[in-house]
Amino acid sequence: MENFEFHNPTKLLFGKGEIEKIANEIVRYGNKILIVTGGGSVKKIGILDQAIVHLEASGCTWFHLEGIEPNPRLTTIQKGIEICKREGIEIVLAIGGGSVIDASKAICAGAMYDGDVWDFYTRKSTIRSALPLGTVLTLAATGSEMNGNSVVTNWETQEKLAVGSNKLLPKFSILDPTYTYSVPKDHTVYGIVDIMSHVFEQYFSHTSHTPLQDRFSEAILKTVIENATKVIDNPKNYDARANILLSSTFALNGLINIGKTTDWATHAIEHAVSAVYDIPHGGGLAILFPHWMAYVMDNGIEKFVTFAVNVWNVETEGKTDKEIALEGITKTREFFNRIGAPSQLKNYNIGSERIEEMAEKAVRGGTIGSYKRLTKEDVIKILQESL
Ligand code: NZQ
Ligand code: ZN
């Protein structure tokens, strides 16, 4: 195990009706709020109104930025930064999925910076301060509600880049499983794939002697697998929604990667595909991940054997390690297919035309991943397998 520091101060308020506590949490940081939302779902479900009732009752003033896109765009974020600077906003409240939360993080950082917020994503500058952020999550997927990451698309340059900073960790996040009842089937599925993919990125590592982190990871995967069909068949199954929601938060809040080197190559490739074709993140991951697994498994077959046995209950008797590992990968693909996730880039009408460009965007002049360091040529092969 490697040395590590673990510090996650985000306060979780989990369960039905926790929105009632929103004003108490907000006023610790200020009472001039920018509320950030997406394309209208939170208005339709009534969450926005619920939040506003509590905030107004506590004497808060609020401004509203709506229309954050899935795969949030820099141009919309810049509008939020302008409001914060102009109105002297004290705290940002994100109500929505990962896109709304990621955009809000960018707004929080941009509001305290004189330059262009995109500088943080291109590594021209580092985040030194940010406005406080609170979130009300409506979709189980990214873990953004309890991490310091933000992923933003610059549509002009067709780049989708991430930044991570402790300054972006939400002060609090309200996680009410009933708020995820209305997530449509496709986004429920993409969320499930995203959660599992976050675990894969951290589980497949050459760092040895990390049994606790690995068992945490397997527990998240098994919890998601057990509850996936339950939420798809019955979107209002409270306990199944709650377990998927909790899994999403703990899959990417800094817990399962403590003391480990992690990979993240598949996310880099998916972000490149999304930057060019604007496809849903979880849909891209479902297509790419089993191909990444097959491509890198010879660099450390043991972990793939453990994965096959502990997560998918693959029988080992009379089989070689390679056969067991391949069966685990096949079971992963079959599971994605069973829940209705896409399996080929052509499902999104993506052909081979821009593969080289996507590979270049993924590696950005270097290599990606750690289980096997991938060059541009490796990424091209994985993308070709995914067509
Ligand atoms: O825009 P609205 O109207 O809110 O609708 C959204 C959107 O169309 C809808 N939705 C959300 N909650 C709903 C709902 N519809 C009905 N009922 C509800 N309760 O779902 C659609 C997708 O929302 P989005 O926020 O885009 O999804 P997700 O949470 O999967 O976020 C994806 C973004 O997060 C990034 C992805 O790259 C992508 O840009 N990621 C962020 C990460 C992080 N911050 O740590 C890590 C991830 O790996 C990922 O890269
Ligand atoms: Zn992801």
PDB file of N, CA and C and ligand atoms in Angstrom, residues 141-142 151 193-195 197-198 201 252 264 267 270-271 281-282 285, ligand 2:
ATOM      1  N   ALA A 141     -24.827   8.840 -10.213  1.00  0.00           N
ATOM      2  CA  ALA A 141     -23.879   8.488 -11.270  1.00  0.00           C
ATOM      3  C   ALA A 141     -22.454   8.907 -10.931  1.00  0.00           C
ATOM      4  N   THR A 142     -22.215  10.220 -10.915  1.00  0.00           N
ATOM      5  CA  THR A 142     -20.837  10.713 -11.000  1.00  0.00           C
ATOM      6  C   THR A 142     -20.063  10.744  -9.690  1.00  0.00           C
ATOM      7  N   VAL A 151     -15.937  18.357 -14.565  1.00  0.00           N
ATOM      8  CA  VAL A 151     -15.630  18.034 -15.966  1.00  0.00           C
ATOM      9  C   VAL A 151     -16.441  18.979 -16.851  1.00  0.00           C
ATOM     10  N   VAL A 193     -23.737   2.339 -15.104  1.00  0.00           N
ATOM     11  CA  VAL A 193     -22.466   2.041 -15.791  1.00  0.00           C
ATOM     12  C   VAL A 193     -21.368   2.976 -15.279  1.00  0.00           C
ATOM     13  N   ASP A 194     -21.697   4.235 -15.076  1.00  0.00           N
ATOM     14  CA  ASP A 194     -20.693   5.199 -14.614  1.00  0.00           C
ATOM     15  C   ASP A 194     -20.170   4.808 -13.225  1.00  0.00           C
ATOM     16  N   ILE A 195     -21.096   4.442 -12.336  1.00  0.00           N
ATOM     17  CA  ILE A 195     -20.679   4.045 -10.974  1.00  0.00           C
ATOM     18  C   ILE A 195     -19.722   2.854 -11.072  1.00  0.00           C
ATOM     19  N   SER A 197     -17.947   1.911 -13.554  1.00  0.00           N
ATOM     20  CA  SER A 197     -16.700   2.308 -14.226  1.00  0.00           C
ATOM     21  C   SER A 197     -15.763   3.035 -13.268  1.00  0.00           C
ATOM     22  N   HIS A 198     -16.328   3.840 -12.383  1.00  0.00           N
ATOM     23  CA  HIS A 198     -15.468   4.520 -11.397  1.00  0.00           C
ATOM     24  C   HIS A 198     -14.759   3.492 -10.530  1.00  0.00           C
ATOM     25  N   GLU A 201     -11.904   1.838 -12.559  1.00  0.00           N
ATOM     26  CA  GLU A 201     -10.727   2.697 -12.735  1.00  0.00           C
ATOM     27  C   GLU A 201      -9.795   2.637 -11.524  1.00  0.00           C
ATOM     28  N   LEU A 252     -16.800   7.292  -5.785  1.00  0.00           N
ATOM     29  CA  LEU A 252     -15.851   8.324  -6.220  1.00  0.00           C
ATOM     30  C   LEU A 252     -15.773   9.465  -5.213  1.00  0.00           C
ATOM     31  N   TRP A 264      -7.802   5.359 -14.901  1.00  0.00           N
ATOM     32  CA  TRP A 264      -8.549   6.456 -15.536  1.00  0.00           C
ATOM     33  C   TRP A 264      -8.327   6.615 -17.043  1.00  0.00           C
ATOM     34  N   HIS A 267     -11.815   6.622 -18.858  1.00  0.00           N
ATOM     35  CA  HIS A 267     -12.504   7.908 -18.744  1.00  0.00           C
ATOM     36  C   HIS A 267     -11.906   8.946 -19.693  1.00  0.00           C
ATOM     37  N   GLU A 270     -13.250   8.143 -23.073  1.00  0.00           N
ATOM     38  CA  GLU A 270     -14.679   8.494 -23.180  1.00  0.00           C
ATOM     39  C   GLU A 270     -14.866   9.999 -23.268  1.00  0.00           C
ATOM     40  N   HIS A 271     -14.099  10.740 -22.465  1.00  0.00           N
ATOM     41  CA  HIS A 271     -14.238  12.204 -22.519  1.00  0.00           C
ATOM     42  C   HIS A 271     -13.880  12.719 -23.916  1.00  0.00           C
ATOM     43  N   HIS A 281     -22.054  10.251 -21.082  1.00  0.00           N
ATOM     44  CA  HIS A 281     -20.824   9.696 -20.500  1.00  0.00           C
ATOM     45  C   HIS A 281     -20.939   8.193 -20.206  1.00  0.00           C
ATOM     46  N   GLY A 282     -22.030   7.794 -19.536  1.00  0.00           N
ATOM     47  CA  GLY A 282     -22.192   6.381 -19.169  1.00  0.00           C
ATOM     48  C   GLY A 282     -22.375   5.484 -20.392  1.00  0.00           C
ATOM     49  N   LEU A 285     -18.928   4.874 -21.753  1.00  0.00           N
ATOM     50  CA  LEU A 285     -18.160   3.961 -20.899  1.00  0.00           C
ATOM     51  C   LEU A 285     -18.605   2.509 -21.098  1.00  0.00           C
TER      52      LEU A 285
HETATM   53 ZN    ZN B   2     -17.513   8.665 -14.932  1.00  0.00          ZN
END
